[in-house]
Every structure is written in C-alpha cells, then in structure tokens.
mmCIF file of C-alpha atoms in Angstrom:
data_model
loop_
_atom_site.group_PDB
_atom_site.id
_atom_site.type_symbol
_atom_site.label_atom_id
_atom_site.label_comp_id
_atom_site.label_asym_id
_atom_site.label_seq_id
_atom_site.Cartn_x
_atom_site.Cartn_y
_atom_site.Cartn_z
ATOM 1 C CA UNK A 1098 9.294 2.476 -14.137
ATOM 2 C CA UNK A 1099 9.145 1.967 -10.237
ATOM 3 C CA UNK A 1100 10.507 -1.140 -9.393
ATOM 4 C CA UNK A 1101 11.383 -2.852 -12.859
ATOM 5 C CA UNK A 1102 15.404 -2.294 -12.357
ATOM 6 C CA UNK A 1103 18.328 -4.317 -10.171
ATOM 7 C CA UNK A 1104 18.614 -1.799 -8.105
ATOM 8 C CA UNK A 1105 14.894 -2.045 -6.561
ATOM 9 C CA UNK A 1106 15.939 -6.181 -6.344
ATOM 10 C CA UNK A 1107 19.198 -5.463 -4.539
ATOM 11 C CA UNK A 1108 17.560 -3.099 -2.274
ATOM 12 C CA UNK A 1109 14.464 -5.167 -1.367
ATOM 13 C CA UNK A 1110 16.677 -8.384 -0.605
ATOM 14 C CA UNK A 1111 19.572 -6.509 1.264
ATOM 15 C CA UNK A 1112 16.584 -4.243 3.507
ATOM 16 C CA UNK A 1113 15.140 -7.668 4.004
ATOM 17 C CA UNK A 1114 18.602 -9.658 4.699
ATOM 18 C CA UNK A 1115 19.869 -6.711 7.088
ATOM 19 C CA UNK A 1116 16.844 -7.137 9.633
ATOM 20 C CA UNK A 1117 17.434 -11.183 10.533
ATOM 21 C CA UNK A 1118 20.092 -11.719 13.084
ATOM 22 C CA UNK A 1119 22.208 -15.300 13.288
ATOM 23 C CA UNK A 1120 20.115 -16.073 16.559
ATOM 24 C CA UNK A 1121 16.973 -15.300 14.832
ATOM 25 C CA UNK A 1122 18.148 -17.165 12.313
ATOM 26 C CA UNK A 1123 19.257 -20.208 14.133
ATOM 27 C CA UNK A 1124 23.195 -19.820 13.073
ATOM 28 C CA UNK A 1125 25.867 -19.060 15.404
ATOM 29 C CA UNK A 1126 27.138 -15.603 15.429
ATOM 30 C CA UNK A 1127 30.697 -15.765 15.568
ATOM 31 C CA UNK A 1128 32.672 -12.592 16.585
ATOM 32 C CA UNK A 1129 31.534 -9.420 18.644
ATOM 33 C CA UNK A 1130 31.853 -7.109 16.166
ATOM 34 C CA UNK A 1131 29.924 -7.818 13.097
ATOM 35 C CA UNK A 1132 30.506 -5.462 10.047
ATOM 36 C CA UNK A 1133 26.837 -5.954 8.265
ATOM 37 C CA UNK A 1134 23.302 -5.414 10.159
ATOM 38 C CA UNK A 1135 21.775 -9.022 9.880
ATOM 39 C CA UNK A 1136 22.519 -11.657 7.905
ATOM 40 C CA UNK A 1137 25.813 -12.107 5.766
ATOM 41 C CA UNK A 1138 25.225 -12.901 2.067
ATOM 42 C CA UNK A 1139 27.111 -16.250 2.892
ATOM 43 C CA UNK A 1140 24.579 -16.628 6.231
ATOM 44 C CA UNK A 1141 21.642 -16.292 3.664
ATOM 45 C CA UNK A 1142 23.272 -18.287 0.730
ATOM 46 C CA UNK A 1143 23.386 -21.440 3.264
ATOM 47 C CA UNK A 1144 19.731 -20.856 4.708
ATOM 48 C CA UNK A 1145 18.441 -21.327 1.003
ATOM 49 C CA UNK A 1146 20.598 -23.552 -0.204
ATOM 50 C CA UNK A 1147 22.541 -21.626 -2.997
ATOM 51 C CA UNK A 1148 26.139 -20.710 -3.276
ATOM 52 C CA UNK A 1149 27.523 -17.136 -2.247
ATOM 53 C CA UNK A 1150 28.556 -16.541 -5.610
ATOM 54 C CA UNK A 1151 24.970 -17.210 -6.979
ATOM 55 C CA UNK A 1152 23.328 -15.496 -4.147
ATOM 56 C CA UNK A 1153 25.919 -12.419 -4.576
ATOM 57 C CA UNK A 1154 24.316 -12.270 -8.016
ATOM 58 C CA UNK A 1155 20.953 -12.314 -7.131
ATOM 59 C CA UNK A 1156 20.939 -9.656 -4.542
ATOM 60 C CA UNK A 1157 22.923 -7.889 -7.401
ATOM 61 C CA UNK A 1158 19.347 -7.495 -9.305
ATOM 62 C CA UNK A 1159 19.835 -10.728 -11.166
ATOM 63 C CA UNK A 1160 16.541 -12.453 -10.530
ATOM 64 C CA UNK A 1161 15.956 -12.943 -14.423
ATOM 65 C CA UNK A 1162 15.930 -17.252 -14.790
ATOM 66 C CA UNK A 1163 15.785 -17.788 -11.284
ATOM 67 C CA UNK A 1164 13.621 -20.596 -10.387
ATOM 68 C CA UNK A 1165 10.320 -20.717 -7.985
ATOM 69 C CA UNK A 1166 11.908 -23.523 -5.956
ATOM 70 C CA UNK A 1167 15.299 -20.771 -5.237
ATOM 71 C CA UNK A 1168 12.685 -17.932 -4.751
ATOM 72 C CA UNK A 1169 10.416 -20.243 -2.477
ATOM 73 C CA UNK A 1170 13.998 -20.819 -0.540
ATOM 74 C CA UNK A 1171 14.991 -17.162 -0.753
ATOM 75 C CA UNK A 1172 11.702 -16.684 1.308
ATOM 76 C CA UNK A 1173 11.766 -18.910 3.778
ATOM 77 C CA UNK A 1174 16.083 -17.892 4.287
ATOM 78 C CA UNK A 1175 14.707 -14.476 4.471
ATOM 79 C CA UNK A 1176 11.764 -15.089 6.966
ATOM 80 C CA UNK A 1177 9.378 -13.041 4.115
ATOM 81 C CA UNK A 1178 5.793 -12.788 5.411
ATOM 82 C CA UNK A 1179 3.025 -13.425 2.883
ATOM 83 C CA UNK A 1180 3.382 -9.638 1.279
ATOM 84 C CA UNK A 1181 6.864 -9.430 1.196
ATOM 85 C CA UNK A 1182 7.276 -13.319 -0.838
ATOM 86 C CA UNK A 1183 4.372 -12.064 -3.264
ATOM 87 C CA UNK A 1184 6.244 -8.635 -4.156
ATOM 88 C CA UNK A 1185 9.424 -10.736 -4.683
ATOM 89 C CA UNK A 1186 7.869 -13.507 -6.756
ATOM 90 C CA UNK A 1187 6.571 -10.010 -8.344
ATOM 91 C CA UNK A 1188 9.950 -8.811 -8.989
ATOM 92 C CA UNK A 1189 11.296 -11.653 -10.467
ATOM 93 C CA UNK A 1190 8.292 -11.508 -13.031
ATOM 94 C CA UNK A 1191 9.248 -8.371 -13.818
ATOM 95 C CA UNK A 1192 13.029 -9.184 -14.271
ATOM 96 C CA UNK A 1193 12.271 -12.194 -16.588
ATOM 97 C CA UNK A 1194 9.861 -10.342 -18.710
ATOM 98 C CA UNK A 1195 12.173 -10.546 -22.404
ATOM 99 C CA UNK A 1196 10.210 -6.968 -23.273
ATOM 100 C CA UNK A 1197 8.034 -4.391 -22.098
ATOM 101 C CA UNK A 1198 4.562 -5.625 -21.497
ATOM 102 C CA UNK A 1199 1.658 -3.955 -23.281
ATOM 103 C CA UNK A 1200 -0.680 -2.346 -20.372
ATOM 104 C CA UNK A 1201 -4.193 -2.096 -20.727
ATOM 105 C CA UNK A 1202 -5.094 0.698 -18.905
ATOM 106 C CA UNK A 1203 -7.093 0.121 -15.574
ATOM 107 C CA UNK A 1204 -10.865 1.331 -14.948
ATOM 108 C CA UNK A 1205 -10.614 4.988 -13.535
ATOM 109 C CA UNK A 1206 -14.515 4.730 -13.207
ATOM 110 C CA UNK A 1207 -17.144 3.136 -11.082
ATOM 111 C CA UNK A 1208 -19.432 0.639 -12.808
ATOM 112 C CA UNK A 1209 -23.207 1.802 -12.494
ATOM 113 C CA UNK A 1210 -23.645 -1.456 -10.876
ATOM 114 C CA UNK A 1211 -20.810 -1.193 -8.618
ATOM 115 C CA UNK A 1212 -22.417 2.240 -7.470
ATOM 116 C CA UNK A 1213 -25.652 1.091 -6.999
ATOM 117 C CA UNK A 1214 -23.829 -1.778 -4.473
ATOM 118 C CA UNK A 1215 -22.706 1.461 -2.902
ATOM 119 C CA UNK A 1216 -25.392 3.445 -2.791
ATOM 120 C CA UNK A 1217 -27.431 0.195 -0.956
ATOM 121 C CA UNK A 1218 -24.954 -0.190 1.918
ATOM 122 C CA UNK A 1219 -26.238 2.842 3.702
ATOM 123 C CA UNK A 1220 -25.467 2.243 7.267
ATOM 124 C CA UNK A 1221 -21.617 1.611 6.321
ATOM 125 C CA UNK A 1222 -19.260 4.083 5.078
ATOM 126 C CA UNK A 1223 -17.683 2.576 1.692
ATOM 127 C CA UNK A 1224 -16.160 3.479 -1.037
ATOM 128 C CA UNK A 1225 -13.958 2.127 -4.096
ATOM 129 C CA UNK A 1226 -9.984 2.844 -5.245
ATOM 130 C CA UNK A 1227 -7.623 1.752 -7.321
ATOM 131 C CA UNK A 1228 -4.075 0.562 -7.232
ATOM 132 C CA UNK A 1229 -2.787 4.385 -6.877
ATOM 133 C CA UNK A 1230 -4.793 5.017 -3.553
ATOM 134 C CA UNK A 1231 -7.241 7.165 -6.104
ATOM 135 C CA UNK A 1232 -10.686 7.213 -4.524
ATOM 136 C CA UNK A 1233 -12.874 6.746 -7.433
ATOM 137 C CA UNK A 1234 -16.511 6.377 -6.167
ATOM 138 C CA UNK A 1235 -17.982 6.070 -2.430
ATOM 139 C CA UNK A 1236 -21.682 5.821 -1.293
ATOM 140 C CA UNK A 1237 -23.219 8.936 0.732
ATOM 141 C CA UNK A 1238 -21.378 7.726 4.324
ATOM 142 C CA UNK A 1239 -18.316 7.267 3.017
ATOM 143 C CA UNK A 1240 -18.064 11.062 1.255
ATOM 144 C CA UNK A 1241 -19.045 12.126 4.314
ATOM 145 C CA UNK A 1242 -16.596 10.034 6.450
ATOM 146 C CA UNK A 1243 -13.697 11.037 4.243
ATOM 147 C CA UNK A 1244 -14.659 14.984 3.860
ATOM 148 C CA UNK A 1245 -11.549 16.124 4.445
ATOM 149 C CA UNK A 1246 -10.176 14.693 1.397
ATOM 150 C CA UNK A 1247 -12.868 15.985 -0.876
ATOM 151 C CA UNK A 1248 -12.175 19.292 0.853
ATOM 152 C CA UNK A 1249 -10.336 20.361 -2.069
ATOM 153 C CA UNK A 1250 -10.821 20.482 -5.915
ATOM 154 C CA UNK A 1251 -8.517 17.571 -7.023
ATOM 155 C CA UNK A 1252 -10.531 15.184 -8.305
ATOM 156 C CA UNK A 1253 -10.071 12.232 -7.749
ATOM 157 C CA UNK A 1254 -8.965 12.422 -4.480
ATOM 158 C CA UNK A 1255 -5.903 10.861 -3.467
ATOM 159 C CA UNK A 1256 -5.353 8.834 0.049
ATOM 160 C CA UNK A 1257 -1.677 9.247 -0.579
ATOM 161 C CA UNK A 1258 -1.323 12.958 -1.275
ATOM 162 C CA UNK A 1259 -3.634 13.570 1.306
ATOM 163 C CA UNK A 1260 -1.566 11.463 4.002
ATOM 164 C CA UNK A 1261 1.748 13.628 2.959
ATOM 165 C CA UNK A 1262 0.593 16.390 1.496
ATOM 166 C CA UNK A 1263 -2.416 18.138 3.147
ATOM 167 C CA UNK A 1264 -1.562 18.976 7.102
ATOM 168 C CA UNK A 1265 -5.226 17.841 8.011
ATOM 169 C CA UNK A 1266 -3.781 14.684 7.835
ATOM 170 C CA UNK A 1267 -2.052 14.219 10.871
ATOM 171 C CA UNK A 1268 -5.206 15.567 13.118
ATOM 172 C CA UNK A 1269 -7.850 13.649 10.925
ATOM 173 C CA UNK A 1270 -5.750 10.439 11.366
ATOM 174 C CA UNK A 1271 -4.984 9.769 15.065
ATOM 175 C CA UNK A 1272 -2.422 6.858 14.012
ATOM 176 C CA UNK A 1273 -1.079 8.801 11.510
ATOM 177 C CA UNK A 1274 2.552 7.365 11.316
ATOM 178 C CA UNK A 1275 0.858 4.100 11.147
ATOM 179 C CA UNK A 1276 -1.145 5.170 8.233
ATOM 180 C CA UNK A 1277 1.574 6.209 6.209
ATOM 181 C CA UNK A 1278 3.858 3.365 6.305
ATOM 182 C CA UNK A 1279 0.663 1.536 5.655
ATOM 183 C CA UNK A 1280 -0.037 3.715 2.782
ATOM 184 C CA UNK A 1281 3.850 3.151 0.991
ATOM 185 C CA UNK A 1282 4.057 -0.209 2.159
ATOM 186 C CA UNK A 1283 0.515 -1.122 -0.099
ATOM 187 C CA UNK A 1284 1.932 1.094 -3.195
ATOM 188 C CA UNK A 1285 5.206 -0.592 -2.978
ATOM 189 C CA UNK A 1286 3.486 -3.583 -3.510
ATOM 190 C CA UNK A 1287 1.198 -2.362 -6.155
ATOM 191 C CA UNK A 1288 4.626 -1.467 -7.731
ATOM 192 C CA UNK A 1289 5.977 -4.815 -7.745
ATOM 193 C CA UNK A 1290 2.726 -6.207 -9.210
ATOM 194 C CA UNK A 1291 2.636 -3.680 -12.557
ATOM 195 C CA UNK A 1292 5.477 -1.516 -12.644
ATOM 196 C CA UNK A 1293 4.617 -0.290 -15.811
ATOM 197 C CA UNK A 1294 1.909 1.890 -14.524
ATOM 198 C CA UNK A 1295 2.489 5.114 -15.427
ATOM 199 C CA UNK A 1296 0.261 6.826 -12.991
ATOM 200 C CA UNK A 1297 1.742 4.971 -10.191
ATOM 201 C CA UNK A 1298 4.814 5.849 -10.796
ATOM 202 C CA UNK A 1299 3.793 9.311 -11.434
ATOM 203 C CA UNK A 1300 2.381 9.718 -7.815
ATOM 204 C CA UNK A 1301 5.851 7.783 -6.442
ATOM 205 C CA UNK A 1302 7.918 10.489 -8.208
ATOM 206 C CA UNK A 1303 5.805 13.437 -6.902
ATOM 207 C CA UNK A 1304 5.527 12.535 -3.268
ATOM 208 C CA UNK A 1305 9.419 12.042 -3.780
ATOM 209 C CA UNK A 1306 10.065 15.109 -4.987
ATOM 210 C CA UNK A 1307 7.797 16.516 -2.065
ATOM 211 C CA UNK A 1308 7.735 14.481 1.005
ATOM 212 C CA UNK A 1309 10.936 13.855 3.189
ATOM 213 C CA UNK A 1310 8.277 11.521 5.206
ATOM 214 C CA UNK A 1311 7.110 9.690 2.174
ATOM 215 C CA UNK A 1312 10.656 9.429 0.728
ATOM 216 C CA UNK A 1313 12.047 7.706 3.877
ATOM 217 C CA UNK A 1314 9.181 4.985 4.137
ATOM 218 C CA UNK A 1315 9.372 4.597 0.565
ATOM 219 C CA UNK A 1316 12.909 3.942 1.096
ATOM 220 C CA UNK A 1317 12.413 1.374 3.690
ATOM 221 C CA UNK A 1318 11.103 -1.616 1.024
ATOM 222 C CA UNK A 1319 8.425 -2.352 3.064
ATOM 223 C CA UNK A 1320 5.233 -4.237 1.786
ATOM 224 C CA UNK A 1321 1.836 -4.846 2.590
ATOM 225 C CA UNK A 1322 -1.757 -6.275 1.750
ATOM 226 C CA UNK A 1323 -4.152 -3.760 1.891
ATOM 227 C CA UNK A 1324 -7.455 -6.516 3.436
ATOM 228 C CA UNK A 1325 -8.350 -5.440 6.381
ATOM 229 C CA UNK A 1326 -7.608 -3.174 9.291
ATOM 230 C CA UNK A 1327 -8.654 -0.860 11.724
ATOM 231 C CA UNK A 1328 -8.525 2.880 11.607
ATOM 232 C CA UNK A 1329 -8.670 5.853 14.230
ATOM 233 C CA UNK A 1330 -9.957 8.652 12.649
ATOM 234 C CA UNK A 1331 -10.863 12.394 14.368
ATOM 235 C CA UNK A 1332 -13.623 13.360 12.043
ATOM 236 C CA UNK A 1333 -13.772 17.435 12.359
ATOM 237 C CA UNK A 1334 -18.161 17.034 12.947
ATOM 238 C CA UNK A 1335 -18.579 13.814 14.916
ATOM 239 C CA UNK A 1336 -14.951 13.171 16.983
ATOM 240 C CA UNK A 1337 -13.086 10.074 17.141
ATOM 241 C CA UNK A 1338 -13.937 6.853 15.214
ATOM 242 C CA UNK A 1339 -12.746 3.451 15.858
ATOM 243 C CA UNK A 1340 -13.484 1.480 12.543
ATOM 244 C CA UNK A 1341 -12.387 -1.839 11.250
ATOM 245 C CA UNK A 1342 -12.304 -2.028 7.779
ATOM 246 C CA UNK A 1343 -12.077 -4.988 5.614
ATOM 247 C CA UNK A 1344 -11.147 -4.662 1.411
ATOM 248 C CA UNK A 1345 -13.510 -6.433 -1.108
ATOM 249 C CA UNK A 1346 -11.685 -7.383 -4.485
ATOM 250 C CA UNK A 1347 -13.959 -7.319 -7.842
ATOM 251 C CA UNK A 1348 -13.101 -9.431 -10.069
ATOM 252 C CA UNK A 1349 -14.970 -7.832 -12.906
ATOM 253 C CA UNK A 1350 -12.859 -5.267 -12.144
ATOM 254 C CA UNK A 1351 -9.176 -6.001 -11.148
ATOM 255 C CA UNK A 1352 -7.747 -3.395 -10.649
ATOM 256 C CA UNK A 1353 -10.067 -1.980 -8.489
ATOM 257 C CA UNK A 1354 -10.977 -2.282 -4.826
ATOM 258 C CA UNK A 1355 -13.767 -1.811 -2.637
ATOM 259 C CA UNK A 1356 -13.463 -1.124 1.345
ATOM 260 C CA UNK A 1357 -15.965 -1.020 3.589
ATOM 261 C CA UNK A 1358 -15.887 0.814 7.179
ATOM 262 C CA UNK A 1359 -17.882 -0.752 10.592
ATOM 263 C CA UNK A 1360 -18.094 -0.092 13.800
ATOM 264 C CA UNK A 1361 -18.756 -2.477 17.088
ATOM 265 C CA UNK A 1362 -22.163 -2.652 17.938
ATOM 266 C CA UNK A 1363 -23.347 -0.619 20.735
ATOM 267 C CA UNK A 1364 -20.214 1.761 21.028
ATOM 268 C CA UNK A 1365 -19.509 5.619 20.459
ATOM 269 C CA UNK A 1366 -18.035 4.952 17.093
ATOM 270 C CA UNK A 1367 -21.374 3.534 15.894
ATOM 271 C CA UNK A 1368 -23.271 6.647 17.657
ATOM 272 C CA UNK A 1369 -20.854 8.439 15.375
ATOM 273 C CA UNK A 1370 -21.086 6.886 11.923
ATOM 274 C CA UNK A 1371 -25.615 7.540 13.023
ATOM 275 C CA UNK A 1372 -24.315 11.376 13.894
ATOM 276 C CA UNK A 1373 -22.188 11.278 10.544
ATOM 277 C CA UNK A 1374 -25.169 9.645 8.573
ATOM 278 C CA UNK A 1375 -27.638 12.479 9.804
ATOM 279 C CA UNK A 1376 -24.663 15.322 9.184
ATOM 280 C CA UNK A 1377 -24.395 14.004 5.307
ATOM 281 C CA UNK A 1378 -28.276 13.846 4.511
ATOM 282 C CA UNK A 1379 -28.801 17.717 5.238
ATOM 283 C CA UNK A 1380 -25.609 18.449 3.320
ATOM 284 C CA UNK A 1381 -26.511 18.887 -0.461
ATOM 285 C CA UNK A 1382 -23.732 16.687 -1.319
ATOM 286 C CA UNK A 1383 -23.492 18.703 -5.015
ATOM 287 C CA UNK A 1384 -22.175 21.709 -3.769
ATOM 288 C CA UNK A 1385 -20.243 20.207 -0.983
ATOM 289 C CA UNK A 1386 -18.427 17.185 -1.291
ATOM 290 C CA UNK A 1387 -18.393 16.207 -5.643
ATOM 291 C CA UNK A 1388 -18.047 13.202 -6.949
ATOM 292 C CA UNK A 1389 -15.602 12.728 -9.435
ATOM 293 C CA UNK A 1390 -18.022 11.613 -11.768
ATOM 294 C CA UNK A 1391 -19.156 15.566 -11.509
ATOM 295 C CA UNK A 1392 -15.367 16.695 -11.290
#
C-alpha cells in the first residue's frame, strides 16, 4: 500500500504543520530560538480546538474515529488548500476502513465512444489517462504532440516515467521542475484516494527505487488537482508551445480522465499545433507512433 499506514498520516500533518509560522498563524511567537520549523503541536492543537495530547495522537497516524468536524478544524489550523483537505479527509477514510476494501479494477481501455469523442476534436491535441499518469488513448494531435513519449516501445506510455526516467524530458518540457512536482503532487493524491491500487503503488516503488528527483518530491507530501493548467513544451518538429490545458472527468468512467490542449488564438503556439497537425497527417501513424490498442 502507498499511503494506507500512520506513518504517511504523521508525515503529511507534520510536512504540513512545519510550513505555518506563529505570525502566519496569528499567534505570538515567543522566544528567538524556536526548536521546530512552524507550528508547535500545542500551536496547532489550540488553532483547532483539540488538546495536545489528542492532537499528539493524531499526527501519530491515529486518524481512525476522528470526526469531520476535528478534520474540518485540522484544515483550517493547518491552512490546507482544497487538495491538501481532500487527501486528508482521504486518509482518514483509509485509516477507519475496519478491513481491506475489495478493488474493482479500473478501465485500462478507451471506450469506442470515448475514442470517437477523440478522434472528432481534431484541431485540439487530447488524449485520455488514468489515475497512474498511464496514457491510454489520444486522438491524431495529441500522439503527435506527445511523440516523444511514444518514442519508445512501452506501451502504455507513462507521463511519470517519462518525466524521471527518459532524459528527453527535461528539453521536451521547458518547465520541467514544475512538471514534476506537478506530476508527484497529482499521484500523491491519487494515493490518498485508493491506496489499494496495486499499479499505483507499483509505479511509486519503481520511480523510488530509480529517481533521487522523484524520491525527494515524493517525499515532500505535496498534493494537487490535476484540472487545468498551462504547459511549455519544446516539441523536437514544431518548437515551443504555450498550451493551457483543462481535465474533463467521465463519469461513465471514473477512473479515467480526459485532457484537452489549446492554444490562444492568433499566436505562434496555434501556428504550431496547424504545423504539428500537417506533420502528423503525412506520418503513417502505424508504424510510427502505436496506439496501445495495437501494443
């Protein structure tokens, strides 16, 4: 499991508890030199409400019976942002579960229909994932827009290994230390929502094993909602691209995801995704960039 243990809890509430100073949060900070980064455990006990004793146990991992109205003060003590209150609400869920949930597996595939949506939006790059940053299905533009990850034979291609594991990375994404945070902080939350996945925490284990980068960030706690964004990409046939994206849920399908990549009217990125477009239909897209429907 990824996150399912009081060790992820007490590291997610003290990462959280050491970043909040007494100014920021409105308490006098008495003495110059300060053992702990942040908050005190007493500080944050008083913000929400609690003792320090019961606080002490929570930040111990011992979120199981803990009630919304503690967690909703734990949040606002903390000064959690929408994310990081959802993947603690998360963790608590997971702590108070009495036994290990039966998973039903999540759709590795692309609906027909879904692809056919795909397939339609042909002046947009777009394509569709799933909680482990697996790319699943894209229309024409978006293969094309994200060649270098179909470069190689791994199917299905993988934002995450790509990010800290292929050295294209780092040209192909201009903000690439941006990206990666982004890229942990979204599966940390994906952990805290269904820790049970074995893929997931499969993936978390490798890019452990093999990324100081990805270990570090992964270390940090940090969470995010993957919705919307922009992203600066160097594309190795058409140059830079500025592209905001924004990420569709479908409900049919849960665990899946579908994002969708513009430009602003009128500028050089939107020349580029027409230079892209005209680059992808003389490319027999068989031989050169396959699906993983084909793989």
């Amino acid at each position: 499991m990824v996150v399912d243990n009081p060790n992820e809890i007490r590291e997610f509430l003290a990462s959280r508890r050491a970043r909040i100073t007494p100014e920021q949060a409105g308490l006098p900070a008495y003495g110059a030199n300060r053992r702990v980064p942040g908050l005190r455990r007493e500080e944050v006990a008083l913000l929400a409400g609690v003792s320090v004793d019961y606080y002490t146990r929570l930040e111990r991992g011992t979120l199981g019976g803990v009630s919304e109205g503690v967690l909703d003060a734990l949040a606002q003590a903390l000064q959690l942002d929408e994310a990081e209150r959802g993947h603690l609400f998360d963790l608590a869920q997971a702590a108070n579960a009495t036994a290990r949930p039966r998973r039903r597996p999540g759709s590795q595939r692309v609906r027909p229909g879904i692809q056919r949506i795909l397939d339609a939006m042909s002046g947009a790059p777009a394509d569709v994932r799933n909680g482990c940053a697996d790319i699943l299905g894209a229309n024409r533009l978006g293969y094309a827009l994200f060649s270098e990850m179909f470069a190689g034979p791994t199917r299905p291609a993988n934002t995450a290994r790509f990010v800290f594991l292929d050295p294209r990375a780092t040209s192909f994404f201009a903000d690439w230390d941006r990206v990666a945070s982004d890229v942990v902080a979204t599966l940390r939350s994906e952990a805290g929502r269904d820790p049970y996945d074995p893929g997931l925490s499969n993936l978390v284990g490798e890019l452990s094993m093999r990324s100081e980068e990805f270990r570090a960030r992964w270390a940090a706690h940090d969470v995010r909602h993957h919705r919307t964004g922009r992203k600066h990409l160097r594309h190795p046939v058409v140059g830079d691209l500025e592209l905001t994206y924004e990420v569709l849920t479908l409900p049919a399908d849960p665990s899946l995801t579908m994002a969708v990549y513009t430009a602003e009217p009128g500028s050089a990125s939107q020349d580029g995704l027409k230079l892209l477009a005209s680059w992808a239909a003389t490319l027999d897209q068989a031989e050169t960039v396959q699906s993983p429907d084909q793989a």
